[in-house]
CSV table of C-alpha atoms in Angstrom, one decimal:
chain,number,residue,atom,x,y,z
A,1,MET,CA,33.3,3.1,-91.3
A,2,SER,CA,36.0,3.2,-88.6
A,3,ILE,CA,36.0,1.1,-85.4
A,4,ASN,CA,35.2,4.2,-83.4
A,5,ASN,CA,32.1,4.9,-85.5
A,6,TYR,CA,31.0,1.3,-85.1
A,7,TRP,CA,31.5,1.6,-81.3
A,8,LEU,CA,29.5,4.9,-81.1
A,9,ALA,CA,26.7,3.4,-83.2
A,10,TYR,CA,26.6,0.3,-80.9
A,11,LYS,CA,26.5,2.5,-77.7
A,12,ASN,CA,23.6,4.6,-79.2
A,13,TYR,CA,21.8,1.4,-80.0
A,14,ARG,CA,22.3,0.0,-76.5
A,15,LYS,CA,21.0,3.3,-75.0
A,16,LYS,CA,17.9,3.1,-77.1
A,17,VAL,CA,17.3,-0.5,-76.1
A,18,LYS,CA,17.7,0.3,-72.4
A,19,ARG,CA,15.4,3.3,-72.7
A,20,ALA,CA,12.7,1.2,-74.4
A,21,ARG,CA,13.0,-1.5,-71.7
A,22,ARG,CA,12.8,1.2,-69.0
A,23,ILE,CA,9.6,2.6,-70.5
A,24,ARG,CA,8.0,-0.8,-70.8
A,25,ARG,CA,9.0,-1.6,-67.2
A,26,PHE,CA,7.5,1.7,-65.7
A,27,ARG,CA,4.5,2.0,-68.0
A,28,GLY,CA,2.5,-0.3,-65.8
A,29,LYS,CA,3.4,1.7,-62.7
A,30,ILE,CA,1.9,4.9,-64.0
A,31,ALA,CA,-1.4,5.6,-62.2
A,32,PRO,CA,-4.3,5.0,-64.6
A,33,TYR,CA,-5.8,8.5,-64.2
A,34,LEU,CA,-2.4,10.0,-65.4
A,35,LYS,CA,-2.6,8.1,-68.7
A,36,GLY,CA,-5.7,10.1,-69.8
A,37,ASP,CA,-6.3,13.8,-70.3
A,38,PHE,CA,-6.5,16.4,-67.5
A,39,GLY,CA,-10.3,15.9,-67.2
A,40,VAL,CA,-9.7,12.3,-66.4
A,41,GLU,CA,-7.1,13.2,-63.8
A,42,LEU,CA,-9.3,15.9,-62.2
A,43,ASN,CA,-12.2,13.4,-62.1
A,44,TYR,CA,-10.1,10.9,-60.2
A,45,LYS,CA,-8.8,13.6,-57.8
A,46,LEU,CA,-12.3,14.8,-57.0
A,47,TRP,CA,-13.6,11.2,-56.6
A,48,ILE,CA,-10.9,10.0,-54.2
A,49,THR,CA,-10.6,13.2,-52.2
A,50,LYS,CA,-14.4,13.3,-51.7
A,51,GLY,CA,-14.3,9.7,-50.4
A,52,ALA,CA,-11.4,10.4,-48.1
A,53,ARG,CA,-13.0,13.5,-46.6
A,54,PHE,CA,-16.2,11.7,-45.9
A,55,LYS,CA,-14.1,9.0,-44.2
A,56,ALA,CA,-12.3,11.7,-42.2
A,57,SER,CA,-15.7,13.0,-41.0
A,58,GLU,CA,-16.7,9.5,-40.0
A,59,ARG,CA,-13.4,9.0,-38.1
A,60,ASN,CA,-13.9,12.2,-36.1
A,61,ASN,CA,-17.5,11.4,-35.4
A,62,ILE,CA,-16.4,8.0,-34.0
A,63,GLY,CA,-13.7,9.8,-31.9
A,64,ASP,CA,-16.3,12.2,-30.6
A,65,ASN,CA,-18.7,9.4,-29.5
A,66,LEU,CA,-16.0,7.3,-28.0
A,67,SER,CA,-14.5,10.3,-26.2
A,68,SER,CA,-17.8,11.0,-24.5
A,69,GLN,CA,-18.2,7.4,-23.6
A,70,THR,CA,-14.7,7.2,-22.1
A,71,ILE,CA,-15.2,10.2,-19.8
A,72,GLY,CA,-18.6,8.7,-18.7
A,73,TYR,CA,-17.1,5.3,-17.9
A,74,LEU,CA,-14.1,6.8,-16.0
A,75,SER,CA,-16.4,9.0,-14.0
A,76,ALA,CA,-18.6,5.9,-13.2
A,77,TYR,CA,-15.5,3.9,-12.2
A,78,LEU,CA,-14.5,6.7,-9.8
A,79,ILE,CA,-17.9,6.3,-8.0
A,80,ILE,CA,-18.1,2.5,-8.2
A,81,PHE,CA,-14.6,2.0,-6.7
A,82,ASN,CA,-15.5,4.2,-3.7
A,83,LEU,CA,-18.7,2.2,-3.2
A,84,VAL,CA,-16.8,-1.1,-2.8
A,85,ASN,CA,-15.9,-0.2,0.8
A,86,VAL,CA,-19.3,1.3,1.6
A,87,TYR,CA,-21.4,-1.8,0.9
A,88,GLU,CA,-20.9,-5.2,2.4
A,89,ILE,CA,-20.5,-7.4,-0.8
A,90,SER,CA,-19.3,-10.8,0.2
A,91,PHE,CA,-17.6,-11.7,-3.1
A,92,LEU,CA,-15.6,-8.5,-3.3
A,93,ILE,CA,-12.5,-7.7,-1.4
A,94,LYS,CA,-12.4,-4.2,0.0
A,95,PHE,CA,-9.6,-1.8,-0.7
A,96,THR,CA,-7.4,-0.4,2.0
A,97,ILE,CA,-7.7,3.3,2.9
A,98,ASP,CA,-4.5,4.0,1.1
A,99,GLN,CA,-5.5,2.0,-2.0
A,100,LEU,CA,-8.8,3.7,-2.2
A,101,GLY,CA,-7.3,7.2,-1.8
A,102,PHE,CA,-4.7,6.5,-4.5
A,103,ILE,CA,-7.4,5.1,-6.9
A,104,SER,CA,-9.7,8.1,-6.4
A,105,THR,CA,-6.9,10.6,-6.8
A,106,ALA,CA,-5.5,8.9,-9.9
A,107,LEU,CA,-8.9,8.6,-11.6
A,108,SER,CA,-9.8,12.2,-10.8
A,109,ILE,CA,-6.5,13.5,-12.3
A,110,LEU,CA,-6.9,11.1,-15.3
A,111,ILE,CA,-10.4,12.3,-16.0
A,112,LEU,CA,-9.4,16.0,-15.8
A,113,LEU,CA,-6.4,15.6,-18.1
A,114,TYR,CA,-8.2,13.4,-20.5
A,115,SER,CA,-11.1,15.8,-20.8
A,116,GLN,CA,-8.8,18.7,-21.6
A,117,PHE,CA,-6.9,16.7,-24.2
A,118,GLU,CA,-10.1,15.4,-25.9
A,119,ASN,CA,-11.8,18.8,-25.9
A,120,ALA,CA,-8.7,20.3,-27.6
A,121,LYS,CA,-9.1,17.9,-30.5
A,122,LYS,CA,-12.5,19.3,-31.3
A,123,HIS,CA,-13.7,16.0,-33.0
A,124,ALA,CA,-17.3,17.3,-33.5
A,125,ILE,CA,-16.2,20.5,-35.3
A,126,LYS,CA,-13.7,18.6,-37.5
A,127,SER,CA,-16.3,16.0,-38.4
A,128,GLU,CA,-18.7,18.7,-39.5
A,129,LYS,CA,-16.0,20.5,-41.5
A,130,PHE,CA,-14.8,17.3,-43.2
A,131,HIS,CA,-18.4,16.5,-44.1
A,132,GLN,CA,-19.0,19.9,-45.6
A,133,CYS,CA,-15.7,19.6,-47.5
A,134,GLY,CA,-16.9,16.3,-48.9
A,135,LEU,CA,-20.2,17.8,-50.0
A,136,GLU,CA,-18.5,20.7,-51.8
A,137,ILE,CA,-16.1,18.4,-53.6
A,138,ALA,CA,-19.1,16.1,-54.5
A,139,GLU,CA,-20.8,19.1,-56.1
A,140,LEU,CA,-17.7,19.7,-58.2
A,141,TYR,CA,-17.5,16.0,-59.1
A,142,ASN,CA,-21.1,15.9,-60.3
A,143,GLU,CA,-20.5,19.1,-62.3
A,144,LEU,CA,-17.4,17.7,-63.9
A,145,ARG,CA,-19.2,14.5,-64.8
A,146,MET,CA,-22.0,16.5,-66.5
A,147,VAL,CA,-19.4,18.5,-68.5
A,148,LYS,CA,-17.6,15.4,-69.7
A,149,THR,CA,-20.9,13.4,-70.4
A,150,PHE,CA,-23.2,15.9,-72.2
A,151,ALA,CA,-22.1,16.7,-75.7
A,152,THR,CA,-24.3,19.9,-75.8
A,153,ILE,CA,-22.1,21.7,-73.3
A,154,ASN,CA,-19.7,24.3,-74.9
A,155,ASN,CA,-16.3,25.4,-73.8
A,156,LYS,CA,-15.6,22.2,-72.0
A,157,GLU,CA,-11.9,23.0,-71.5
A,158,ASP,CA,-12.7,26.3,-69.8
A,159,ARG,CA,-15.4,24.7,-67.6
A,160,ILE,CA,-12.9,22.0,-66.5
A,161,LYS,CA,-10.3,24.6,-65.8
A,162,LYS,CA,-12.7,26.6,-63.6
A,163,ILE,CA,-13.7,23.4,-61.7
A,164,SER,CA,-10.0,22.7,-61.1
A,165,GLU,CA,-9.5,26.2,-59.7
A,166,ARG,CA,-12.6,25.8,-57.4
A,167,TYR,CA,-11.2,22.5,-56.3
A,168,ASP,CA,-7.9,24.1,-55.3
A,169,GLU,CA,-9.8,26.8,-53.3
A,170,ILE,CA,-11.8,24.2,-51.4
A,171,LEU,CA,-8.5,22.4,-50.5
A,172,LYS,CA,-7.1,25.6,-49.1
A,173,LYS,CA,-10.2,26.2,-46.9
A,174,TYR,CA,-10.1,22.9,-45.1
A,175,GLU,CA,-7.7,20.7,-43.1
A,176,ASN,CA,-6.2,17.7,-44.9
A,177,HIS,CA,-7.4,14.2,-44.1
A,178,LEU,CA,-5.1,11.5,-42.7
A,179,PRO,CA,-3.6,8.6,-44.6
A,180,ILE,CA,-5.9,6.2,-42.7
A,181,ASP,CA,-8.9,8.0,-44.2
A,182,LEU,CA,-7.6,7.4,-47.7
A,183,ASP,CA,-6.9,3.7,-46.8
A,184,ASP,CA,-10.3,3.3,-45.4
A,185,PHE,CA,-11.9,4.7,-48.6
A,186,THR,CA,-9.8,2.3,-50.8
A,187,ARG,CA,-11.1,-0.5,-48.6
A,188,THR,CA,-14.7,0.2,-49.8
A,189,LYS,CA,-13.5,-0.2,-53.5
A,190,PRO,CA,-11.3,-3.3,-53.2
A,191,ASN,CA,-11.7,-4.4,-56.8
A,192,TYR,CA,-10.7,-1.0,-58.3
A,193,PHE,CA,-7.7,-0.6,-56.0
A,194,GLU,CA,-6.8,-4.3,-56.4
A,195,LEU,CA,-6.8,-5.0,-52.7
A,196,THR,CA,-6.2,-8.5,-51.5
A,197,ARG,CA,-8.2,-10.0,-48.6
A,198,PHE,CA,-5.1,-9.5,-46.4
A,199,GLY,CA,-4.9,-5.9,-47.5
A,200,ILE,CA,-8.5,-5.2,-46.4
A,201,ILE,CA,-7.9,-6.9,-43.1
A,202,TRP,CA,-4.7,-4.9,-42.5
A,203,ILE,CA,-6.6,-1.6,-43.1
A,204,HIS,CA,-9.2,-2.7,-40.6
A,205,ILE,CA,-6.5,-3.4,-38.0
A,206,LYS,CA,-4.7,-0.1,-38.6
A,207,LYS,CA,-8.0,1.8,-38.4
A,208,TYR,CA,-8.9,0.1,-35.1
A,209,PHE,CA,-5.5,0.8,-33.4
A,210,LEU,CA,-5.3,4.4,-34.8
A,211,ILE,CA,-8.9,5.4,-33.9
A,212,LYS,CA,-10.6,3.1,-31.3
A,213,PHE,CA,-7.8,1.3,-29.4
A,214,LYS,CA,-6.9,4.1,-27.0
A,215,TYR,CA,-10.5,4.7,-26.1
A,216,HIS,CA,-11.2,1.0,-25.5
A,217,LEU,CA,-8.1,0.8,-23.4
A,218,MET,CA,-9.4,3.6,-21.2
A,219,ILE,CA,-12.9,2.1,-21.0
A,220,TYR,CA,-12.1,-1.5,-20.3
A,221,GLY,CA,-8.6,-1.1,-18.7
A,222,PRO,CA,-9.7,0.0,-15.2
A,223,ILE,CA,-12.4,-2.7,-14.9
A,224,LEU,CA,-10.0,-5.4,-16.1
A,225,LEU,CA,-7.4,-4.2,-13.5
A,226,PHE,CA,-10.1,-4.3,-10.8
A,227,ILE,CA,-11.1,-7.9,-11.7
A,228,GLY,CA,-7.4,-8.9,-11.8
A,229,TYR,CA,-7.0,-7.4,-8.3
A,230,GLN,CA,-10.0,-9.2,-7.0
A,231,ILE,CA,-8.8,-12.6,-8.4
A,232,GLY,CA,-5.2,-12.0,-7.3
A,233,ALA,CA,-6.3,-11.1,-3.7
A,234,LYS,CA,-8.5,-14.2,-3.4
A,235,VAL,CA,-5.8,-16.5,-4.7
A,236,LYS,CA,-3.5,-15.3,-2.0
């Protein structure tokens, strides 16, 4: 055998070794549900999508409740700030006419714009639709579990294919959930998704700032500014 043949054989051997190493390295990164048959993959998709859609419904329900509370609080602040100058309260410093006029106008505009923006989001309708989507997927999930579990069921492959087609039709009917909804669902199954304590806390933090923070800022911001104004005026 010539030197060239030895060299070609060595290069082929090295390629096979590299390929084997690459397969071993990436084998652990393949999602578990992709290592089984299509029924296993579909079972996972139904399970995780169902959970994410229910979490999306919960997120919109929280948004709807906090939105109503925020508008109520802002409307109350508008009345309360005007009452500061009406009643003689010894521990409160009155606003000047210009300050009171600015606060009243600013809060009125803020309430008007905020109401329009929040109504456009249609949290209540989205919450109901996401919940309905979750129920429909849950029905498919239960049907698939029965097909895979009961040995007496015939034509399992055809039944699984039909379930997959119905699943695709459901996805086309409804709006997709947000990444935070999927993260929030994984938080409920920390052992399965191998989440650390820090990972769970981080999801809680993301969920708060993406869903609740803006409402809490609108609810508590004006009263904190009012308290700060009162303290600052008394210090002077």
